[in-house]
């Protein structure tokens, strides 16, 4: 029997190990940002506020993924190039979070 760890716990464990790195998490055909990472990247001016989803009022589980933003994999490279131009000191990683 395989027991899978929920994404919110895997994400929090990864953030606990390196809180300064913004994580673009690949889920299906999209890359997602969660919680404070959304706020950090939003400072670049590249995100549209209307595309940020806030789940904080929906649930109270901790550690939670309270805020989310997603971008299609087809445009992630262009987005990251623009992000590098606007926030050259931002440290980030892209990929799936696996156990």
PDB file of C-alpha atoms in Angstrom:
ATOM      1  CA  UNK A   1       0.000   0.000   0.000  1.00  0.00           C
ATOM      2  CA  UNK A   2       1.343   3.421  -0.986  1.00  0.00           C
ATOM      3  CA  UNK A   3       0.644   6.341   1.316  1.00  0.00           C
ATOM      4  CA  UNK A   4       0.916   9.686  -0.411  1.00  0.00           C
ATOM      5  CA  UNK A   5       1.780  12.820   1.488  1.00  0.00           C
ATOM      6  CA  UNK A   6      -0.569  15.728   0.735  1.00  0.00           C
ATOM      7  CA  UNK A   7       0.885  18.509  -1.426  1.00  0.00           C
ATOM      8  CA  UNK A   8       0.384  21.113   1.286  1.00  0.00           C
ATOM      9  CA  UNK A   9       2.658  19.151   3.635  1.00  0.00           C
ATOM     10  CA  UNK A  10       5.305  18.465   0.975  1.00  0.00           C
ATOM     11  CA  UNK A  11       5.259  22.151   0.030  1.00  0.00           C
ATOM     12  CA  UNK A  12       5.633  23.269   3.652  1.00  0.00           C
ATOM     13  CA  UNK A  13       8.499  20.835   4.266  1.00  0.00           C
ATOM     14  CA  UNK A  14      10.310  22.149   1.194  1.00  0.00           C
ATOM     15  CA  UNK A  15       9.725  25.765   2.256  1.00  0.00           C
ATOM     16  CA  UNK A  16      10.951  24.995   5.784  1.00  0.00           C
ATOM     17  CA  UNK A  17      14.231  23.733   4.283  1.00  0.00           C
ATOM     18  CA  UNK A  18      14.738  26.848   2.126  1.00  0.00           C
ATOM     19  CA  UNK A  19      12.265  29.631   2.954  1.00  0.00           C
ATOM     20  CA  UNK A  20      13.992  32.195   0.703  1.00  0.00           C
ATOM     21  CA  UNK A  21      13.401  30.186  -2.477  1.00  0.00           C
ATOM     22  CA  UNK A  22      10.186  30.799  -4.398  1.00  0.00           C
ATOM     23  CA  UNK A  23       8.705  27.480  -5.516  1.00  0.00           C
ATOM     24  CA  UNK A  24       6.913  27.174  -8.852  1.00  0.00           C
ATOM     25  CA  UNK A  25       5.182  23.808  -8.360  1.00  0.00           C
ATOM     26  CA  UNK A  26       4.210  21.883 -11.490  1.00  0.00           C
ATOM     27  CA  UNK A  27       0.782  20.289 -11.237  1.00  0.00           C
ATOM     28  CA  UNK A  28      -0.537  18.957 -14.519  1.00  0.00           C
ATOM     29  CA  UNK A  29       0.012  21.570 -17.207  1.00  0.00           C
ATOM     30  CA  UNK A  30       0.390  24.520 -14.847  1.00  0.00           C
ATOM     31  CA  UNK A  31       3.030  25.920 -12.521  1.00  0.00           C
ATOM     32  CA  UNK A  32       1.591  27.147  -9.217  1.00  0.00           C
ATOM     33  CA  UNK A  33       2.762  29.582  -6.574  1.00  0.00           C
ATOM     34  CA  UNK A  34       1.441  29.359  -3.040  1.00  0.00           C
ATOM     35  CA  UNK A  35       1.139  31.609   0.017  1.00  0.00           C
ATOM     36  CA  UNK A  36       3.984  34.111   0.540  1.00  0.00           C
ATOM     37  CA  UNK A  37       5.564  33.112  -2.763  1.00  0.00           C
ATOM     38  CA  UNK A  38       2.537  34.655  -4.488  1.00  0.00           C
ATOM     39  CA  UNK A  39       3.137  37.916  -2.625  1.00  0.00           C
ATOM     40  CA  UNK A  40       6.863  37.924  -3.373  1.00  0.00           C
ATOM     41  CA  UNK A  41       6.363  37.408  -7.116  1.00  0.00           C
ATOM     42  CA  UNK A  42       3.402  39.808  -7.142  1.00  0.00           C
ATOM     43  CA  UNK A  43       5.853  42.555  -6.166  1.00  0.00           C
ATOM     44  CA  UNK A  44       7.273  42.234  -9.698  1.00  0.00           C
ATOM     45  CA  UNK A  45       4.065  43.655 -11.141  1.00  0.00           C
ATOM     46  CA  UNK A  46       3.748  40.657 -13.476  1.00  0.00           C
ATOM     47  CA  UNK A  47       0.756  39.002 -11.772  1.00  0.00           C
ATOM     48  CA  UNK A  48      -2.826  40.074 -12.228  1.00  0.00           C
ATOM     49  CA  UNK A  49      -4.563  40.417  -8.864  1.00  0.00           C
ATOM     50  CA  UNK A  50      -7.750  38.918 -10.289  1.00  0.00           C
ATOM     51  CA  UNK A  51      -5.874  35.649 -10.982  1.00  0.00           C
ATOM     52  CA  UNK A  52      -4.728  35.207  -7.377  1.00  0.00           C
ATOM     53  CA  UNK A  53      -7.003  32.776  -5.553  1.00  0.00           C
ATOM     54  CA  UNK A  54      -7.353  33.192  -1.780  1.00  0.00           C
ATOM     55  CA  UNK A  55      -8.439  30.054   0.079  1.00  0.00           C
ATOM     56  CA  UNK A  56      -7.864  31.421   3.596  1.00  0.00           C
ATOM     57  CA  UNK A  57     -11.549  31.931   4.272  1.00  0.00           C
ATOM     58  CA  UNK A  58     -12.459  28.453   2.999  1.00  0.00           C
ATOM     59  CA  UNK A  59     -10.436  26.258   5.355  1.00  0.00           C
ATOM     60  CA  UNK A  60      -8.376  26.475   8.505  1.00  0.00           C
ATOM     61  CA  UNK A  61      -5.964  23.531   8.151  1.00  0.00           C
ATOM     62  CA  UNK A  62      -2.327  24.277   8.914  1.00  0.00           C
ATOM     63  CA  UNK A  63       0.040  24.083   7.201  1.00  0.00           C
ATOM     64  CA  UNK A  64      -2.272  25.258   4.465  1.00  0.00           C
ATOM     65  CA  UNK A  65      -1.981  26.478   0.956  1.00  0.00           C
ATOM     66  CA  UNK A  66      -4.019  29.611   1.592  1.00  0.00           C
ATOM     67  CA  UNK A  67      -3.196  31.574  -1.538  1.00  0.00           C
ATOM     68  CA  UNK A  68      -2.529  30.340  -5.066  1.00  0.00           C
ATOM     69  CA  UNK A  69      -1.617  31.623  -8.512  1.00  0.00           C
ATOM     70  CA  UNK A  70      -0.996  29.510 -11.624  1.00  0.00           C
ATOM     71  CA  UNK A  71       0.561  29.924 -15.061  1.00  0.00           C
ATOM     72  CA  UNK A  72       0.321  27.529 -18.029  1.00  0.00           C
ATOM     73  CA  UNK A  73       3.467  25.529 -18.761  1.00  0.00           C
ATOM     74  CA  UNK A  74       3.401  26.841 -22.333  1.00  0.00           C
ATOM     75  CA  UNK A  75       4.374  30.353 -21.206  1.00  0.00           C
ATOM     76  CA  UNK A  76       6.446  29.709 -18.067  1.00  0.00           C
ATOM     77  CA  UNK A  77       9.777  30.277 -19.842  1.00  0.00           C
ATOM     78  CA  UNK A  78       8.734  33.715 -21.106  1.00  0.00           C
ATOM     79  CA  UNK A  79       7.306  34.582 -17.690  1.00  0.00           C
ATOM     80  CA  UNK A  80      10.548  33.590 -15.940  1.00  0.00           C
ATOM     81  CA  UNK A  81      12.627  35.655 -18.370  1.00  0.00           C
ATOM     82  CA  UNK A  82      10.477  38.700 -17.539  1.00  0.00           C
ATOM     83  CA  UNK A  83      10.687  37.869 -13.829  1.00  0.00           C
ATOM     84  CA  UNK A  84      14.501  37.710 -14.069  1.00  0.00           C
ATOM     85  CA  UNK A  85      14.482  41.168 -15.656  1.00  0.00           C
ATOM     86  CA  UNK A  86      12.246  42.724 -12.998  1.00  0.00           C
ATOM     87  CA  UNK A  87      13.571  40.839  -9.951  1.00  0.00           C
ATOM     88  CA  UNK A  88      17.127  39.709 -10.751  1.00  0.00           C
ATOM     89  CA  UNK A  89      17.938  38.776  -7.140  1.00  0.00           C
ATOM     90  CA  UNK A  90      14.891  36.526  -6.673  1.00  0.00           C
ATOM     91  CA  UNK A  91      15.835  32.905  -6.025  1.00  0.00           C
ATOM     92  CA  UNK A  92      13.329  30.407  -7.427  1.00  0.00           C
ATOM     93  CA  UNK A  93      12.930  26.779  -8.470  1.00  0.00           C
ATOM     94  CA  UNK A  94      10.482  25.157 -10.876  1.00  0.00           C
ATOM     95  CA  UNK A  95       9.293  21.565 -10.852  1.00  0.00           C
ATOM     96  CA  UNK A  96       7.169  18.928  -9.207  1.00  0.00           C
ATOM     97  CA  UNK A  97       7.384  18.366  -5.462  1.00  0.00           C
ATOM     98  CA  UNK A  98       7.820  14.656  -4.841  1.00  0.00           C
ATOM     99  CA  UNK A  99       8.234  12.629  -1.720  1.00  0.00           C
TER     100      UNK A  99
END
